[in-house]
XYZ file of C-alpha atoms in Angstrom:
388
model
C 0.000 0.000 0.000
C 1.297 3.413 -0.935
C 1.903 5.890 1.781
C 1.475 9.600 1.724
C 4.191 12.120 2.268
C 5.585 12.101 5.779
C 3.730 14.536 7.972
C 5.657 17.371 9.460
C 5.393 17.486 13.276
C 4.077 20.902 14.336
C 6.174 23.085 16.618
C 5.180 22.797 20.274
C 3.209 25.631 21.712
C 5.234 27.930 23.953
C 4.866 27.508 27.677
C 2.248 29.610 29.387
C 3.518 32.966 30.475
C 6.447 32.977 28.022
C 6.772 36.218 26.043
C 5.344 36.165 22.526
C 6.459 38.446 19.743
C 4.691 39.318 16.525
C 7.248 37.378 14.453
C 6.731 34.205 16.503
C 2.950 34.402 16.069
C 3.283 34.811 12.290
C 5.617 31.825 11.987
C 3.315 29.668 14.074
C 0.307 30.669 11.975
C 2.060 29.929 8.668
C 3.356 26.620 9.928
C -0.130 25.668 11.100
C -1.527 26.316 7.617
C 1.271 24.330 5.958
C 0.694 21.396 8.291
C -3.052 21.468 7.653
C -2.504 21.356 3.855
C -0.069 18.420 4.161
C -2.481 16.460 6.329
C -5.372 17.131 3.957
C -3.372 15.742 1.032
C -2.254 12.709 3.005
C -5.752 11.868 4.151
C -6.915 11.204 0.547
C -4.101 8.888 -0.628
C -5.698 5.696 -2.088
C -8.991 6.671 -0.466
C -7.726 5.863 3.015
C -8.558 8.296 5.839
C -5.811 9.310 8.240
C -7.002 11.017 11.437
C -5.408 14.321 12.367
C -2.904 14.073 15.230
C -4.206 14.801 18.737
C -1.491 17.389 19.285
C -2.453 19.541 16.292
C -1.776 23.148 17.344
C -4.412 25.788 17.739
C -3.719 29.392 17.016
C -3.533 31.062 20.422
C -3.014 34.495 21.904
C -0.142 35.221 24.286
C -0.940 34.031 27.811
C -1.775 36.797 30.264
C 1.040 37.374 32.725
C 0.544 36.628 36.396
C -0.337 39.717 38.535
C 3.107 39.655 40.142
C 4.747 39.760 36.694
C 2.780 42.691 35.384
C 4.762 45.874 34.930
C 2.740 49.038 35.386
C 4.189 52.297 34.177
C 4.098 54.713 37.073
C 3.396 58.413 36.973
C 5.730 59.627 39.718
C 4.390 63.164 39.824
C 2.451 63.911 43.027
C 0.161 66.692 44.077
C 2.339 68.785 46.418
C -0.672 70.547 47.873
C -2.270 67.261 48.944
C 1.005 65.998 50.431
C 1.683 69.212 52.336
C -1.875 69.375 53.673
C -1.755 65.824 54.979
C 1.644 66.316 56.610
C 0.491 69.544 58.253
C -2.607 67.846 59.681
C -0.666 64.864 61.000
C 2.131 66.977 62.449
C -0.410 68.741 64.643
C -1.290 65.435 66.233
C 2.334 64.329 66.450
C 1.603 60.880 65.060
C 3.395 61.363 61.757
C 6.428 62.764 63.541
C 6.420 59.941 66.078
C 6.176 57.272 63.370
C 8.987 58.730 61.258
C 11.399 55.792 61.713
C 8.813 53.210 60.720
C 7.708 55.379 57.790
C 11.260 55.722 56.471
C 11.607 51.949 56.529
C 8.363 51.361 54.645
C 8.958 54.175 52.139
C 11.985 52.519 50.532
C 10.054 50.320 48.063
C 8.036 53.339 46.921
C 11.172 55.444 46.407
C 12.724 52.692 44.304
C 9.526 52.306 42.271
C 9.562 56.039 41.604
C 13.162 55.762 40.352
C 12.260 52.868 38.044
C 8.991 54.618 37.119
C 7.259 51.269 37.273
C 5.416 48.916 39.611
C 6.960 45.540 38.875
C 7.641 42.184 40.535
C 10.606 43.665 42.359
C 8.379 46.274 43.996
C 6.056 43.665 45.538
C 8.986 41.698 46.900
C 10.600 44.812 48.378
C 7.298 45.923 49.923
C 6.868 42.580 51.660
C 10.445 42.707 52.973
C 9.870 46.226 54.327
C 6.753 45.118 56.216
C 8.635 42.185 57.719
C 11.482 44.505 58.759
C 8.870 46.699 60.478
C 7.870 43.615 62.516
C 4.455 42.924 61.058
C 5.336 39.238 60.858
C 5.703 37.195 57.680
C 2.069 36.118 57.346
C 0.676 39.586 57.961
C 3.179 41.165 55.551
C 2.237 38.764 52.757
C -1.458 39.353 53.334
C -1.215 43.162 53.295
C 0.924 43.193 50.141
C -1.336 40.739 48.301
C -4.507 42.649 49.179
C -2.887 45.946 48.202
C -1.720 44.460 44.891
C -5.230 43.270 44.076
C -6.618 46.720 44.823
C -3.957 48.469 42.739
C -4.481 46.196 39.729
C -8.275 46.293 39.886
C -8.361 50.084 40.266
C -5.655 50.546 37.594
C -3.543 52.762 39.849
C -0.810 54.590 37.929
C 0.346 57.342 40.307
C 2.449 57.330 43.460
C -0.246 58.829 45.675
C -2.743 56.209 44.538
C -0.163 53.499 45.191
C 0.373 54.649 48.776
C -3.357 55.153 49.324
C -4.042 51.526 48.385
C -1.648 50.375 51.126
C -3.169 52.837 53.609
C -6.652 51.543 52.893
C -5.675 47.903 53.339
C -3.757 48.518 56.584
C -6.612 50.562 58.063
C -9.214 48.019 56.954
C -7.319 45.155 58.555
C -7.014 47.030 61.867
C -10.688 48.039 61.832
C -11.636 44.394 61.386
C -10.184 43.678 64.847
C -12.905 45.721 66.483
C -12.681 48.757 68.747
C -11.567 49.166 72.353
C -14.324 48.721 74.914
C -16.651 51.592 75.644
C -16.802 52.220 79.413
C -20.022 50.728 80.815
C -22.768 52.852 82.279
C -22.265 51.258 85.692
C -19.846 53.066 87.967
C -17.124 52.679 88.955
C -15.465 51.220 85.884
C -12.249 49.376 86.822
C -9.320 49.424 84.412
C -6.341 47.117 84.977
C -3.071 48.291 83.419
C -0.746 45.302 83.076
C 2.583 44.468 81.427
C 6.163 43.411 82.031
C 8.813 45.520 83.742
C 10.215 48.454 81.836
C 7.461 48.997 79.261
C 6.207 52.260 80.786
C 3.185 50.707 82.500
C 2.850 53.100 85.455
C 3.435 56.131 83.230
C 0.790 54.856 80.822
C -1.687 54.391 83.678
C -1.120 58.006 84.706
C -1.545 59.294 81.131
C -4.807 57.396 80.730
C -5.992 58.946 83.992
C -5.023 62.385 82.718
C -7.061 61.909 79.533
C -10.101 60.723 81.473
C -9.818 63.737 83.770
C -9.730 65.986 80.702
C -13.032 64.396 79.695
C -14.576 65.442 83.008
C -14.478 62.013 84.689
C -13.529 61.378 88.319
C -10.488 59.106 88.544
C -8.943 57.110 91.402
C -5.694 55.143 91.293
C -5.125 51.814 93.047
C -1.454 51.329 93.961
C -1.473 47.555 93.504
C 2.214 47.385 92.594
C 3.234 46.312 96.089
C 5.948 43.984 94.790
C 8.395 46.464 93.304
C 10.500 48.753 95.464
C 9.240 52.357 95.187
C 6.305 51.230 93.008
C 3.800 52.837 95.373
C 5.715 56.109 95.531
C 5.901 56.261 91.743
C 2.143 56.000 91.181
C 1.561 58.516 93.996
C 3.844 60.997 92.228
C 1.963 60.589 88.947
C -1.430 60.775 90.681
C -0.443 64.129 92.199
C 0.388 65.421 88.720
C -2.948 64.204 87.416
C -4.811 65.542 90.440
C -6.427 62.261 91.457
C -6.581 60.360 94.784
C -4.701 57.099 95.455
C -5.591 54.059 97.548
C -2.463 52.351 98.863
C -1.255 49.768 101.388
C 2.179 49.055 102.768
C 4.906 47.736 100.490
C 4.800 43.970 100.252
C 1.083 43.839 101.052
C -1.600 41.857 99.226
C -2.366 43.639 95.922
C -5.823 42.011 95.756
C -6.659 43.744 99.057
C -5.612 47.073 97.538
C -8.004 46.478 94.639
C -10.836 45.588 97.016
C -10.343 48.744 99.102
C -9.968 50.954 96.026
C -13.313 49.793 94.615
C -15.065 50.304 97.951
C -13.599 53.816 98.202
C -14.654 54.607 94.632
C -18.217 53.471 95.320
C -18.383 55.649 98.431
C -16.929 58.717 96.670
C -18.888 58.432 93.412
C -15.730 57.841 91.344
C -16.164 57.095 87.632
C -12.997 55.113 86.869
C -10.555 53.153 89.038
C -7.168 52.631 87.384
C -5.254 49.699 88.865
C -1.482 49.970 88.540
C -0.187 46.404 88.778
C 3.298 45.038 89.346
C 5.453 44.551 86.275
C 5.225 40.848 85.714
C 7.508 38.599 83.778
C 5.144 36.690 81.533
C 7.176 33.553 82.303
C 6.576 33.733 86.081
C 3.568 31.559 86.911
C 3.098 32.712 90.510
C 2.945 36.374 89.559
C 0.421 35.653 86.793
C -1.739 33.746 89.286
C -1.634 36.764 91.593
C -2.895 38.917 88.710
C -5.758 36.475 88.140
C -6.706 36.761 91.837
C -6.857 40.573 91.613
C -9.114 40.281 88.572
C -11.494 37.890 90.333
C -11.747 40.194 93.365
C -12.714 43.126 91.160
C -15.122 41.084 89.079
C -17.051 39.988 92.187
C -17.433 43.576 93.433
C -18.651 45.102 90.158
C -21.866 45.005 88.174
C -19.931 45.169 84.889
C -16.719 43.264 84.214
C -13.347 45.040 84.582
C -11.285 46.077 81.578
C -7.623 45.203 81.008
C -5.101 47.078 78.880
C -1.779 45.383 78.167
C 1.135 47.801 77.807
C 3.793 46.741 75.298
C 7.051 48.457 74.397
C 6.966 48.847 70.604
C 10.748 48.480 70.391
C 10.459 44.844 71.508
C 8.718 43.975 68.240
C 7.538 40.390 67.888
C 8.222 39.653 71.579
C 5.145 41.729 72.276
C 3.032 39.083 70.549
C 4.188 36.389 72.990
C 3.590 38.748 75.932
C 0.020 39.355 74.813
C -0.594 35.643 74.377
C 0.634 34.704 77.880
C -1.077 37.579 79.688
C -4.280 36.593 77.920
C -4.123 33.232 79.663
C -4.258 34.966 83.059
C -6.942 37.604 82.386
C -9.047 38.794 79.464
C -6.974 41.369 77.577
C -9.282 43.894 75.923
C -6.775 46.118 74.127
C -3.129 47.080 73.740
C -1.299 50.294 74.590
C 1.918 50.548 72.570
C 4.568 52.770 74.149
C 7.785 54.231 72.702
C 6.436 54.279 69.163
C 8.401 57.474 68.574
C 11.705 55.650 69.083
C 10.914 52.501 67.142
C 11.226 51.368 63.542
C 8.990 48.411 64.461
C 5.650 50.165 64.118
C 4.299 47.167 62.240
C 3.933 45.313 65.536
C 0.494 46.945 65.755
C -0.597 44.778 62.824
C 1.286 41.710 64.050
C -0.436 41.661 67.439
C -3.810 42.459 65.962
C -3.698 39.735 63.332
C -2.186 37.052 65.567
C -4.442 37.578 68.584
C -7.395 39.620 67.382
C -6.801 42.329 69.993
C -7.336 45.981 69.027
C -4.932 48.767 69.941
C -6.394 51.464 72.173
C -3.420 53.814 72.702
C -0.023 54.649 71.217
C 2.688 56.449 73.172
C 4.662 59.067 71.247
C 6.632 60.846 73.948
C 7.079 61.531 77.643
C 4.510 64.298 78.060
C 1.106 63.746 79.650
C -0.580 64.453 76.323
C 1.687 62.182 74.297
C -0.436 59.056 74.765
C -2.827 59.101 71.808
C -6.070 57.205 71.342
C -5.374 54.858 68.454
C -7.088 55.492 65.126
C -6.472 53.035 62.231
C -6.722 55.710 59.521
C -4.266 58.046 61.255
C -1.877 55.168 61.822
C -2.016 54.135 58.155
C -1.373 57.706 57.003
C 1.583 57.983 59.360
C 3.150 54.841 57.865
C 2.856 55.877 54.203
């Protein structure tokens, strides 16, 4: 039996994602036509049908690149009026100034993108590295960058301000999803435990919270429950005098739970709105001290109509160690929110996101200096603007 001319094997289709040029497409098209003609001739030799090969090529368009491979030309011009207005507003509140070290760290990928005039794969990698360096944690960094990338691509962002705004929106949205700090209950007195390890600025933070509440017209009383540390009682008394609020104290070395009990009774008798309990600085690895904290909490809970509130004070410069502190303290009492101190001296401002994402605990305050007014109520939008 006669055989037809040997069929020419078509060229394999290029792998998905490989770049295609106009010349390659033309060659593939011509070759496809030539192959089709050869097969048609072969299929009629001596009336015998020959089926077309299963791998016969189809004319195809270039595969769309993955989002991370897309290169977006960037308009690096910004609106100076918008930038100056935002900086002026944030400088008044001190947050932008206090977050300057973290902002410089996170601004590097944007500066490099402006130099290249493009948003490319390198930008996304650098952005993720910057978030990790700011102590957001690896998982949180990847999530923020991926969500920001999706927003930027879907909204077809082409300018630097829009690029930064996409990151601001995603950071603020993630922090809002954690919820808000507790609103003080209607029942009085409301008891607020201020807890944390030694050296984080716990007593100072307790005094600054008291100062803010006094500014709001509330009556405040301090409970000197740090009976463990030498001079702990004297320190809270000094701060209370500056705030202009009374203190309930016992002798050094006394039972801190008894101090809490007496402070609540005094507050009920004097029509006090808020009792702020200054606790001893506990090492989160010391079981006996954590059990003592649990006892103080139970004493307060039995005396009150509404449950107490607990704020955990964390030094922002400790970074990821703050996450483990929050986790262990949460095993002793219910932590309602975080107060981050020393944010003005830290490049690890991303720890706000790390703690929030890992433990689902909102941030209530950020400390930006030593002054009484330098403890700021935390606002996710202000924080996001201060970072970018």
